[in-house]
PDB file of C-alpha atoms in Angstrom:
ATOM      1  CA  MET A   1       0.000   0.000   0.000  1.00 97.00           C
ATOM      2  CA  ARG A   2       1.141   3.524  -0.752  1.00 98.00           C
ATOM      3  CA  ALA A   3       0.552   7.050   0.575  1.00 98.00           C
ATOM      4  CA  PHE A   4       1.248  10.269  -1.319  1.00 98.00           C
ATOM      5  CA  ILE A   5       2.366  12.932   1.174  1.00 98.00           C
ATOM      6  CA  PHE A   6       2.767  16.692   0.842  1.00 98.00           C
ATOM      7  CA  PRO A   7       5.183  19.052   2.661  1.00 97.00           C
ATOM      8  CA  GLY A   8       4.438  22.032   4.878  1.00 95.00           C
ATOM      9  CA  GLN A   9       5.979  25.416   5.586  1.00 89.00           C
ATOM     10  CA  GLY A  10       9.751  25.537   5.699  1.00 84.00           C
ATOM     11  CA  SER A  11      10.175  23.570   2.470  1.00 86.00           C
ATOM     12  CA  GLN A  12      10.094  26.732   0.320  1.00 91.00           C
ATOM     13  CA  SER A  13      13.219  28.109  -1.354  1.00 93.00           C
ATOM     14  CA  VAL A  14      13.925  30.617  -4.114  1.00 96.00           C
ATOM     15  CA  GLY A  15      14.130  28.768  -7.421  1.00 97.00           C
ATOM     16  CA  MET A  16      11.423  26.266  -6.490  1.00 97.00           C
ATOM     17  CA  GLY A  17       9.466  25.055  -9.496  1.00 97.00           C
ATOM     18  CA  ALA A  18      11.635  26.896 -12.031  1.00 97.00           C
ATOM     19  CA  ALA A  19      13.320  23.829 -13.571  1.00 97.00           C
ATOM     20  CA  LEU A  20      10.021  21.939 -13.613  1.00 97.00           C
ATOM     21  CA  ALA A  21       8.288  24.840 -15.379  1.00 98.00           C
ATOM     22  CA  ALA A  22      11.109  25.075 -17.926  1.00 98.00           C
ATOM     23  CA  ALA A  23      10.778  21.355 -18.682  1.00 97.00           C
ATOM     24  CA  SER A  24       7.001  20.895 -18.667  1.00 98.00           C
ATOM     25  CA  PRO A  25       4.006  22.807 -20.058  1.00 98.00           C
ATOM     26  CA  HIS A  26       1.817  20.974 -17.522  1.00 98.00           C
ATOM     27  CA  ALA A  27       3.812  22.462 -14.648  1.00 98.00           C
ATOM     28  CA  ARG A  28       3.583  25.911 -16.261  1.00 98.00           C
ATOM     29  CA  GLU A  29      -0.216  25.539 -16.458  1.00 98.00           C
ATOM     30  CA  VAL A  30      -0.411  24.888 -12.715  1.00 98.00           C
ATOM     31  CA  PHE A  31       1.716  27.923 -11.855  1.00 98.00           C
ATOM     32  CA  GLN A  32      -0.308  30.125 -14.225  1.00 98.00           C
ATOM     33  CA  GLU A  33      -3.616  28.963 -12.745  1.00 98.00           C
ATOM     34  CA  VAL A  34      -2.385  29.766  -9.232  1.00 98.00           C
ATOM     35  CA  ASP A  35      -1.143  33.201 -10.363  1.00 98.00           C
ATOM     36  CA  ASP A  36      -4.523  33.903 -11.954  1.00 98.00           C
ATOM     37  CA  ALA A  37      -6.438  32.724  -8.877  1.00 98.00           C
ATOM     38  CA  LEU A  38      -4.398  34.977  -6.576  1.00 98.00           C
ATOM     39  CA  GLY A  39      -4.028  37.931  -8.927  1.00 98.00           C
ATOM     40  CA  GLN A  40      -0.268  38.060  -8.248  1.00 97.00           C
ATOM     41  CA  HIS A  41       2.963  36.910  -9.882  1.00 98.00           C
ATOM     42  CA  LEU A  42       3.578  34.181  -7.305  1.00 98.00           C
ATOM     43  CA  PHE A  43       5.545  31.986  -9.686  1.00 98.00           C
ATOM     44  CA  ARG A  44       7.954  34.835 -10.468  1.00 98.00           C
ATOM     45  CA  LEU A  45       8.483  35.202  -6.707  1.00 98.00           C
ATOM     46  CA  MET A  46       9.053  31.431  -6.361  1.00 98.00           C
ATOM     47  CA  ALA A  47      11.562  31.374  -9.194  1.00 97.00           C
ATOM     48  CA  ASP A  48      13.447  34.612  -8.563  1.00 97.00           C
ATOM     49  CA  GLY A  49      12.713  35.759  -4.998  1.00 95.00           C
ATOM     50  CA  PRO A  50      13.455  37.857  -3.048  1.00 97.00           C
ATOM     51  CA  ASP A  51      13.734  35.275  -0.289  1.00 94.00           C
ATOM     52  CA  ALA A  52      12.268  37.608   2.357  1.00 91.00           C
ATOM     53  CA  GLU A  53       9.060  37.972   0.347  1.00 94.00           C
ATOM     54  CA  LEU A  54       8.760  34.247  -0.400  1.00 94.00           C
ATOM     55  CA  LEU A  55       9.199  33.540   3.331  1.00 89.00           C
ATOM     56  CA  LEU A  56       6.061  35.544   4.161  1.00 90.00           C
ATOM     57  CA  THR A  57       3.444  33.032   5.280  1.00 91.00           C
ATOM     58  CA  GLU A  58       0.830  34.307   2.834  1.00 94.00           C
ATOM     59  CA  ASN A  59       3.226  33.623  -0.072  1.00 95.00           C
ATOM     60  CA  ALA A  60       4.998  30.506   1.214  1.00 94.00           C
ATOM     61  CA  GLN A  61       1.785  28.544   1.788  1.00 96.00           C
ATOM     62  CA  PRO A  62       0.316  28.783  -1.751  1.00 98.00           C
ATOM     63  CA  ALA A  63       3.829  28.498  -3.264  1.00 98.00           C
ATOM     64  CA  ILE A  64       4.582  25.182  -1.545  1.00 97.00           C
ATOM     65  CA  MET A  65       1.177  23.864  -2.596  1.00 98.00           C
ATOM     66  CA  ALA A  66       1.623  25.014  -6.223  1.00 98.00           C
ATOM     67  CA  ASN A  67       5.038  23.359  -6.447  1.00 98.00           C
ATOM     68  CA  ALA A  68       3.701  20.027  -5.166  1.00 98.00           C
ATOM     69  CA  ILE A  69       0.623  20.061  -7.419  1.00 98.00           C
ATOM     70  CA  ALA A  70       2.807  20.936 -10.435  1.00 98.00           C
ATOM     71  CA  THR A  71       4.960  17.887  -9.596  1.00 98.00           C
ATOM     72  CA  LEU A  72       1.847  15.709  -9.385  1.00 98.00           C
ATOM     73  CA  ARG A  73       0.444  17.145 -12.645  1.00 98.00           C
ATOM     74  CA  VAL A  74       3.657  16.270 -14.504  1.00 98.00           C
ATOM     75  CA  LEU A  75       3.633  12.796 -12.947  1.00 97.00           C
ATOM     76  CA  GLU A  76       0.031  12.268 -14.073  1.00 97.00           C
ATOM     77  CA  CYS A  77       0.093  13.933 -17.504  1.00 97.00           C
ATOM     78  CA  GLU A  78       3.572  12.966 -18.673  1.00 96.00           C
ATOM     79  CA  GLY A  79       4.261   9.885 -16.585  1.00 96.00           C
ATOM     80  CA  GLY A  80       0.799   8.356 -16.915  1.00 96.00           C
ATOM     81  CA  ILE A  81       0.713   7.780 -13.137  1.00 94.00           C
ATOM     82  CA  ARG A  82      -2.649   8.676 -11.620  1.00 96.00           C
ATOM     83  CA  LEU A  83      -2.914   9.255  -7.900  1.00 97.00           C
ATOM     84  CA  SER A  84      -6.267   7.453  -7.790  1.00 96.00           C
ATOM     85  CA  ASP A  85      -4.617   4.306  -9.203  1.00 97.00           C
ATOM     86  CA  LYS A  86      -1.344   4.369  -7.282  1.00 97.00           C
ATOM     87  CA  ALA A  87      -2.177   5.832  -3.844  1.00 98.00           C
ATOM     88  CA  ASP A  88      -4.260   4.293  -1.071  1.00 98.00           C
ATOM     89  CA  PHE A  89      -4.115   7.394   1.139  1.00 98.00           C
ATOM     90  CA  VAL A  90      -2.959  11.005   1.091  1.00 98.00           C
ATOM     91  CA  ALA A  91      -1.627  13.153   3.926  1.00 98.00           C
ATOM     92  CA  GLY A  92       0.034  16.531   4.287  1.00 98.00           C
ATOM     93  CA  HIS A  93       1.960  18.386   6.974  1.00 98.00           C
ATOM     94  CA  SER A  94      -0.054  21.432   8.124  1.00 97.00           C
ATOM     95  CA  LEU A  95      -0.687  23.462   4.928  1.00 97.00           C
ATOM     96  CA  GLY A  96       0.211  20.247   3.070  1.00 98.00           C
ATOM     97  CA  GLU A  97      -3.186  18.908   4.128  1.00 98.00           C
ATOM     98  CA  TYR A  98      -4.763  21.377   1.677  1.00 98.00           C
ATOM     99  CA  THR A  99      -2.346  20.200  -1.031  1.00 98.00           C
ATOM    100  CA  ALA A 100      -3.297  16.592  -0.282  1.00 98.00           C
ATOM    101  CA  LEU A 101      -7.001  17.428  -0.630  1.00 98.00           C
ATOM    102  CA  CYS A 102      -6.353  19.222  -3.921  1.00 98.00           C
ATOM    103  CA  ALA A 103      -4.290  16.275  -5.172  1.00 98.00           C
ATOM    104  CA  ALA A 104      -7.103  13.885  -4.246  1.00 98.00           C
ATOM    105  CA  GLY A 105      -9.760  15.960  -6.021  1.00 98.00           C
ATOM    106  CA  ALA A 106     -11.538  17.275  -2.911  1.00 98.00           C
ATOM    107  CA  LEU A 107     -10.650  20.908  -3.684  1.00 98.00           C
ATOM    108  CA  ASP A 108      -9.930  22.508  -7.055  1.00 98.00           C
ATOM    109  CA  LEU A 109      -6.576  24.194  -7.589  1.00 98.00           C
ATOM    110  CA  SER A 110      -7.786  27.814  -7.680  1.00 98.00           C
ATOM    111  CA  THR A 111      -9.835  27.389  -4.509  1.00 98.00           C
ATOM    112  CA  THR A 112      -6.892  25.734  -2.742  1.00 98.00           C
ATOM    113  CA  ALA A 113      -4.590  28.620  -3.693  1.00 98.00           C
ATOM    114  CA  ARG A 114      -7.053  31.240  -2.438  1.00 98.00           C
ATOM    115  CA  LEU A 115      -7.681  29.349   0.819  1.00 98.00           C
ATOM    116  CA  LEU A 116      -3.953  29.083   1.519  1.00 98.00           C
ATOM    117  CA  LYS A 117      -3.349  32.760   0.749  1.00 98.00           C
ATOM    118  CA  LEU A 118      -6.116  33.639   3.214  1.00 98.00           C
ATOM    119  CA  ARG A 119      -4.827  31.097   5.744  1.00 97.00           C
ATOM    120  CA  GLY A 120      -1.370  32.655   5.605  1.00 95.00           C
ATOM    121  CA  GLN A 121      -2.762  36.169   6.006  1.00 96.00           C
ATOM    122  CA  ALA A 122      -5.083  35.133   8.852  1.00 97.00           C
ATOM    123  CA  MET A 123      -2.335  33.265  10.714  1.00 95.00           C
ATOM    124  CA  GLN A 124      -0.008  36.257  10.393  1.00 92.00           C
ATOM    125  CA  ALA A 125      -2.702  38.682  11.567  1.00 95.00           C
ATOM    126  CA  ALA A 126      -3.846  36.544  14.520  1.00 97.00           C
ATOM    127  CA  VAL A 127      -0.946  37.542  16.778  1.00 95.00           C
ATOM    128  CA  PRO A 128       0.999  40.835  16.645  1.00 93.00           C
ATOM    129  CA  VAL A 129       4.600  40.383  15.459  1.00 88.00           C
ATOM    130  CA  GLY A 130       6.896  39.732  18.401  1.00 91.00           C
ATOM    131  CA  GLU A 131       4.210  38.364  20.729  1.00 96.00           C
ATOM    132  CA  GLY A 132       4.432  34.733  19.617  1.00 96.00           C
ATOM    133  CA  ALA A 133       7.237  32.305  18.782  1.00 96.00           C
ATOM    134  CA  MET A 134       8.048  28.660  18.082  1.00 96.00           C
ATOM    135  CA  ALA A 135      10.985  26.429  18.962  1.00 97.00           C
ATOM    136  CA  ALA A 136      12.127  23.065  17.645  1.00 97.00           C
ATOM    137  CA  LEU A 137      13.151  20.583  20.314  1.00 97.00           C
ATOM    138  CA  LEU A 138      15.854  18.233  19.081  1.00 96.00           C
ATOM    139  CA  GLY A 139      16.245  14.912  20.831  1.00 94.00           C
ATOM    140  CA  ALA A 140      12.814  15.240  22.430  1.00 95.00           C
ATOM    141  CA  ASP A 141       9.880  12.870  22.324  1.00 94.00           C
ATOM    142  CA  LEU A 142       6.276  13.984  22.781  1.00 96.00           C
ATOM    143  CA  GLY A 143       6.225  13.331  26.544  1.00 96.00           C
ATOM    144  CA  LYS A 144       9.342  15.431  27.214  1.00 96.00           C
ATOM    145  CA  ALA A 145       8.051  18.202  24.947  1.00 97.00           C
ATOM    146  CA  GLN A 146       4.693  18.338  26.735  1.00 97.00           C
ATOM    147  CA  ALA A 147       6.414  18.470  30.117  1.00 97.00           C
ATOM    148  CA  LEU A 148       8.650  21.326  28.930  1.00 98.00           C
ATOM    149  CA  ALA A 149       5.682  23.265  27.477  1.00 98.00           C
ATOM    150  CA  GLU A 150       3.850  22.947  30.795  1.00 97.00           C
ATOM    151  CA  ALA A 151       6.893  24.017  32.831  1.00 97.00           C
ATOM    152  CA  ALA A 152       7.660  27.002  30.586  1.00 98.00           C
ATOM    153  CA  GLY A 153       4.058  28.210  30.308  1.00 97.00           C
ATOM    154  CA  ASP A 154       3.770  29.889  33.707  1.00 94.00           C
ATOM    155  CA  GLY A 155       0.438  31.487  32.807  1.00 95.00           C
ATOM    156  CA  ASP A 156       1.341  32.102  29.155  1.00 97.00           C
ATOM    157  CA  VAL A 157       0.309  29.926  26.203  1.00 98.00           C
ATOM    158  CA  CYS A 158       2.879  27.199  25.466  1.00 98.00           C
ATOM    159  CA  ARG A 159       1.845  24.046  23.596  1.00 98.00           C
ATOM    160  CA  VAL A 160       3.224  21.257  21.453  1.00 98.00           C
ATOM    161  CA  ALA A 161       2.526  22.364  17.881  1.00 98.00           C
ATOM    162  CA  ASN A 162       4.101  19.605  15.758  1.00 98.00           C
ATOM    163  CA  ASP A 163       4.931  16.059  16.774  1.00 98.00           C
ATOM    164  CA  ASN A 164       7.145  15.545  13.722  1.00 97.00           C
ATOM    165  CA  ASP A 165       9.181  12.408  14.408  1.00 96.00           C
ATOM    166  CA  PRO A 166      10.770  10.586  17.357  1.00 95.00           C
ATOM    167  CA  SER A 167      13.614  13.090  17.550  1.00 92.00           C
ATOM    168  CA  GLN A 168      11.904  16.395  16.737  1.00 94.00           C
ATOM    169  CA  VAL A 169       8.931  18.092  18.348  1.00 98.00           C
ATOM    170  CA  VAL A 170       8.001  21.781  17.936  1.00 98.00           C
ATOM    171  CA  ILE A 171       6.470  23.959  20.655  1.00 98.00           C
ATOM    172  CA  SER A 172       4.523  27.166  20.070  1.00 98.00           C
ATOM    173  CA  GLY A 173       3.132  29.995  22.156  1.00 98.00           C
ATOM    174  CA  ALA A 174       3.801  33.369  23.740  1.00 98.00           C
ATOM    175  CA  THR A 175       7.316  34.690  23.147  1.00 97.00           C
ATOM    176  CA  ALA A 176       7.970  34.919  26.892  1.00 97.00           C
ATOM    177  CA  ALA A 177       7.088  31.231  27.348  1.00 98.00           C
ATOM    178  CA  ILE A 178       9.274  30.110  24.427  1.00 98.00           C
ATOM    179  CA  ASP A 179      12.136  32.233  25.817  1.00 97.00           C
ATOM    180  CA  ARG A 180      11.757  30.379  29.139  1.00 97.00           C
ATOM    181  CA  ALA A 181      11.568  27.000  27.387  1.00 98.00           C
ATOM    182  CA  VAL A 182      14.914  27.281  25.552  1.00 97.00           C
ATOM    183  CA  PRO A 183      17.214  27.246  28.623  1.00 97.00           C
ATOM    184  CA  LEU A 184      14.856  24.852  30.463  1.00 97.00           C
ATOM    185  CA  ALA A 185      15.091  22.252  27.696  1.00 97.00           C
ATOM    186  CA  LYS A 186      18.549  20.934  28.628  1.00 95.00           C
ATOM    187  CA  GLU A 187      17.583  20.681  32.286  1.00 95.00           C
ATOM    188  CA  MET A 188      14.697  18.440  31.230  1.00 95.00           C
ATOM    189  CA  GLY A 189      16.870  16.043  29.237  1.00 94.00           C
ATOM    190  CA  ILE A 190      16.257  17.562  25.801  1.00 96.00           C
ATOM    191  CA  LYS A 191      19.353  17.807  23.608  1.00 96.00           C
ATOM    192  CA  ARG A 192      18.666  21.258  22.179  1.00 96.00           C
ATOM    193  CA  ALA A 193      15.934  23.866  21.708  1.00 97.00           C
ATOM    194  CA  VAL A 194      16.171  26.128  18.670  1.00 96.00           C
ATOM    195  CA  VAL A 195      13.926  29.176  18.192  1.00 95.00           C
ATOM    196  CA  LEU A 196      12.485  28.985  14.672  1.00 93.00           C
ATOM    197  CA  PRO A 197      12.575  31.893  12.189  1.00 84.00           C
ATOM    198  CA  VAL A 198       8.770  32.163  11.980  1.00 84.00           C
ATOM    199  CA  SER A 199       6.606  35.225  12.294  1.00 79.00           C
ATOM    200  CA  ALA A 200       3.753  33.736  14.338  1.00 90.00           C
ATOM    201  CA  PRO A 201       3.029  30.936  16.868  1.00 96.00           C
ATOM    202  CA  PHE A 202       1.308  28.387  14.621  1.00 96.00           C
ATOM    203  CA  HIS A 203      -0.802  25.456  15.867  1.00 97.00           C
ATOM    204  CA  CYS A 204      -1.589  26.773  19.326  1.00 98.00           C
ATOM    205  CA  PRO A 205      -4.636  28.485  20.919  1.00 98.00           C
ATOM    206  CA  MET A 206      -3.243  31.941  20.041  1.00 98.00           C
ATOM    207  CA  MET A 207      -4.269  31.142  16.444  1.00 98.00           C
ATOM    208  CA  GLN A 208      -8.003  31.149  17.282  1.00 98.00           C
ATOM    209  CA  PRO A 209      -8.710  34.330  15.216  1.00 98.00           C
ATOM    210  CA  ALA A 210      -7.191  32.542  12.193  1.00 98.00           C
ATOM    211  CA  ALA A 211      -9.302  29.444  12.892  1.00 98.00           C
ATOM    212  CA  ASP A 212     -12.411  31.660  12.905  1.00 98.00           C
ATOM    213  CA  ALA A 213     -11.373  33.213   9.579  1.00 98.00           C
ATOM    214  CA  MET A 214     -10.836  29.761   8.040  1.00 98.00           C
ATOM    215  CA  ALA A 215     -14.197  28.532   9.353  1.00 98.00           C
ATOM    216  CA  ALA A 216     -15.904  31.421   7.536  1.00 98.00           C
ATOM    217  CA  ALA A 217     -13.913  30.843   4.328  1.00 98.00           C
ATOM    218  CA  LEU A 218     -14.350  27.062   4.297  1.00 98.00           C
ATOM    219  CA  ALA A 219     -18.103  27.404   4.850  1.00 97.00           C
ATOM    220  CA  ASP A 220     -18.353  28.935   1.363  1.00 94.00           C
ATOM    221  CA  VAL A 221     -16.278  26.446  -0.637  1.00 97.00           C
ATOM    222  CA  THR A 222     -17.261  23.263  -2.441  1.00 96.00           C
ATOM    223  CA  LEU A 223     -15.505  20.333  -0.818  1.00 97.00           C
ATOM    224  CA  SER A 224     -15.893  16.922  -2.455  1.00 98.00           C
ATOM    225  CA  ALA A 225     -14.992  13.508  -1.080  1.00 98.00           C
ATOM    226  CA  PRO A 226     -11.302  12.796  -1.863  1.00 98.00           C
ATOM    227  CA  VAL A 227     -10.660   9.899  -4.274  1.00 98.00           C
ATOM    228  CA  VAL A 228      -8.649   8.222  -1.487  1.00 98.00           C
ATOM    229  CA  PRO A 229      -8.952   8.905   2.268  1.00 98.00           C
ATOM    230  CA  LEU A 230      -6.922  11.658   3.940  1.00 98.00           C
ATOM    231  CA  TYR A 231      -5.011  10.994   7.158  1.00 98.00           C
ATOM    232  CA  ALA A 232      -5.876  14.157   9.085  1.00 98.00           C
ATOM    233  CA  ASN A 233      -3.276  16.076  11.107  1.00 98.00           C
ATOM    234  CA  VAL A 234      -5.392  16.552  14.212  1.00 98.00           C
ATOM    235  CA  THR A 235      -6.740  12.998  14.492  1.00 98.00           C
ATOM    236  CA  ALA A 236      -3.984  10.899  12.841  1.00 98.00           C
ATOM    237  CA  ALA A 237      -6.863   8.892  11.362  1.00 98.00           C
ATOM    238  CA  PRO A 238      -8.365   8.456   7.871  1.00 98.00           C
ATOM    239  CA  VAL A 239     -11.278  10.626   6.813  1.00 98.00           C
ATOM    240  CA  ALA A 240     -13.252  10.926   3.578  1.00 98.00           C
ATOM    241  CA  ASP A 241     -16.460  12.730   4.610  1.00 98.00           C
ATOM    242  CA  PRO A 242     -16.311  16.312   3.234  1.00 98.00           C
ATOM    243  CA  GLU A 243     -18.104  17.846   6.224  1.00 98.00           C
ATOM    244  CA  VAL A 244     -15.791  16.151   8.710  1.00 98.00           C
ATOM    245  CA  ILE A 245     -12.784  17.300   6.649  1.00 98.00           C
ATOM    246  CA  ARG A 246     -14.137  20.875   6.672  1.00 98.00           C
ATOM    247  CA  ALA A 247     -14.340  20.845  10.492  1.00 98.00           C
ATOM    248  CA  LEU A 248     -10.887  19.263  10.873  1.00 98.00           C
ATOM    249  CA  LEU A 249      -9.285  21.931   8.652  1.00 98.00           C
ATOM    250  CA  VAL A 250     -10.581  24.574  11.077  1.00 98.00           C
ATOM    251  CA  GLU A 251      -9.438  22.595  14.126  1.00 98.00           C
ATOM    252  CA  GLN A 252      -6.012  22.131  12.519  1.00 98.00           C
ATOM    253  CA  VAL A 253      -5.200  25.882  12.771  1.00 98.00           C
ATOM    254  CA  THR A 254      -5.003  25.740  16.594  1.00 98.00           C
ATOM    255  CA  GLY A 255      -4.432  21.978  16.977  1.00 98.00           C
ATOM    256  CA  MET A 256      -1.298  19.853  17.077  1.00 98.00           C
ATOM    257  CA  VAL A 257       0.067  18.365  13.844  1.00 98.00           C
ATOM    258  CA  ARG A 258       0.248  14.673  14.768  1.00 98.00           C
ATOM    259  CA  TRP A 259       2.613  13.737  11.956  1.00 98.00           C
ATOM    260  CA  ARG A 260       4.531  10.973  13.757  1.00 98.00           C
ATOM    261  CA  GLU A 261       1.271   9.311  14.785  1.00 98.00           C
ATOM    262  CA  SER A 262      -0.158   9.727  11.276  1.00 98.00           C
ATOM    263  CA  VAL A 263       2.782   7.901   9.682  1.00 98.00           C
ATOM    264  CA  LEU A 264       2.583   5.117  12.273  1.00 98.00           C
ATOM    265  CA  ALA A 265      -1.182   4.818  11.721  1.00 98.00           C
ATOM    266  CA  MET A 266      -0.717   4.604   7.945  1.00 98.00           C
ATOM    267  CA  GLN A 267       1.953   1.953   8.441  1.00 98.00           C
ATOM    268  CA  GLU A 268      -0.411   0.060  10.748  1.00 98.00           C
ATOM    269  CA  ALA A 269      -3.056   0.244   7.996  1.00 98.00           C
ATOM    270  CA  GLY A 270      -0.628  -1.455   5.611  1.00 98.00           C
ATOM    271  CA  VAL A 271       1.263   1.425   3.974  1.00 98.00           C
ATOM    272  CA  SER A 272       4.876   0.501   3.286  1.00 98.00           C
ATOM    273  CA  ASP A 273       5.631   3.047   0.527  1.00 98.00           C
ATOM    274  CA  PHE A 274       5.523   6.819   1.118  1.00 98.00           C
ATOM    275  CA  VAL A 275       5.930   9.222  -1.807  1.00 98.00           C
ATOM    276  CA  GLU A 276       6.574  12.893  -0.950  1.00 98.00           C
ATOM    277  CA  LEU A 277       5.742  15.276  -3.783  1.00 98.00           C
ATOM    278  CA  GLY A 278       7.280  18.752  -4.049  1.00 97.00           C
ATOM    279  CA  GLY A 279       9.735  18.635  -1.151  1.00 96.00           C
ATOM    280  CA  LYS A 280      12.517  16.753   0.604  1.00 95.00           C
ATOM    281  CA  VAL A 281      11.449  17.123   4.228  1.00 95.00           C
ATOM    282  CA  LEU A 282       8.783  14.521   4.979  1.00 98.00           C
ATOM    283  CA  GLY A 283      10.643  11.610   3.393  1.00 97.00           C
ATOM    284  CA  ALA A 284      13.430  11.965   5.963  1.00 96.00           C
ATOM    285  CA  MET A 285      10.876  12.209   8.794  1.00 97.00           C
ATOM    286  CA  VAL A 286       9.135   9.039   7.570  1.00 98.00           C
ATOM    287  CA  LYS A 287      12.437   7.133   7.663  1.00 97.00           C
ATOM    288  CA  ARG A 288      12.957   8.191  11.293  1.00 97.00           C
ATOM    289  CA  ILE A 289       9.391   7.186  12.225  1.00 98.00           C
ATOM    290  CA  ALA A 290       9.085   3.988  10.188  1.00 98.00           C
ATOM    291  CA  PRO A 291      12.603   2.749   9.296  1.00 98.00           C
ATOM    292  CA  ASP A 292      11.226  -0.312   7.472  1.00 97.00           C
ATOM    293  CA  ALA A 293       9.116   1.781   5.081  1.00 98.00           C
ATOM    294  CA  THR A 294      10.222   3.046   1.672  1.00 98.00           C
ATOM    295  CA  ALA A 295      10.225   6.860   1.480  1.00 98.00           C
ATOM    296  CA  THR A 296      10.850   8.718  -1.784  1.00 97.00           C
ATOM    297  CA  SER A 297      10.989  12.510  -2.181  1.00 97.00           C
ATOM    298  CA  VAL A 298      10.094  13.735  -5.668  1.00 97.00           C
ATOM    299  CA  VAL A 299      11.090  17.260  -6.746  1.00 96.00           C
ATOM    300  CA  THR A 300      12.897  17.231 -10.130  1.00 96.00           C
ATOM    301  CA  MET A 301      12.062  15.819 -13.563  1.00 96.00           C
ATOM    302  CA  ALA A 302      14.689  13.126 -12.900  1.00 96.00           C
ATOM    303  CA  ASP A 303      12.886  12.246  -9.634  1.00 97.00           C
ATOM    304  CA  ILE A 304       9.579  12.027 -11.519  1.00 97.00           C
ATOM    305  CA  GLU A 305      11.079   9.796 -14.205  1.00 96.00           C
ATOM    306  CA  ALA A 306      12.615   7.524 -11.559  1.00 97.00           C
ATOM    307  CA  LEU A 307       9.269   7.255  -9.770  1.00 97.00           C
ATOM    308  CA  VAL A 308       7.446   6.432 -13.027  1.00 97.00           C
ATOM    309  CA  GLY A 309       9.997   3.657 -13.602  1.00 96.00           C
ATOM    310  CA  ARG A 310       9.373   2.281 -10.123  1.00 94.00           C
ATOM    311  CA  LEU A 311       5.580   2.496 -10.128  1.00 91.00           C
TER     312      LEU A 311
END
């Protein structure tokens, strides 16, 4: 069994998608459709930068999605590999959940781009700059991370945001709490805590205004059943009912990304082959979570051709 998986924020870089667009008209069509949907030259920003502008959440989120969908489109149109034939499940890390739903036909591309632009804007606006932060805990499991978040909170919001893999958990919350957590980490047996270069505290209760904005936006969109079930971030369980998916996408804004549990649950369901499209982040996480599984990250035309040969 196989899952197609889609990366989240942090996988963006200037130059992304440029070689794919140069090589494939199908990739160019995806980037053009996203540009048209957003009314901006997002692909130019992806290809040429500047980096500071691409890093902005409202640009990074639709850019990462567009790059992954362009990769899938080339795989389908030029490689003859259809997701519906070759995947048993889809999953995505945070914003990647929207990409997964687009890939599985639950959302159309233009709608997905507009939702992610809005999601980025709403997440940025939810907390004034400087009032929230995130830190990656290296050499920490979920239990240690939760204990640290509780100890560092001291009346401020501090929560586990991403349970990524057995060696990396991310905490999120008020800047003061994250500042307390960094020196506390070593005392609590965690190898290292690194403050992340993000502009807002994602996946914690401080994001409630963004969750409200997404609830309003998602209420107005057509959401179909995906062609294969989605493993949802907040439940680490498969879902195919459009109304349940709609509710989970809202919950996901403030909820923990249960990526480690999702991979283990997919493996338990019989998945032994994970294919990451549009990034090289999740494949490495999968190998740390499920060492016996096959994990392939597909970014370039050569990667696509190799995958076509294998599938």
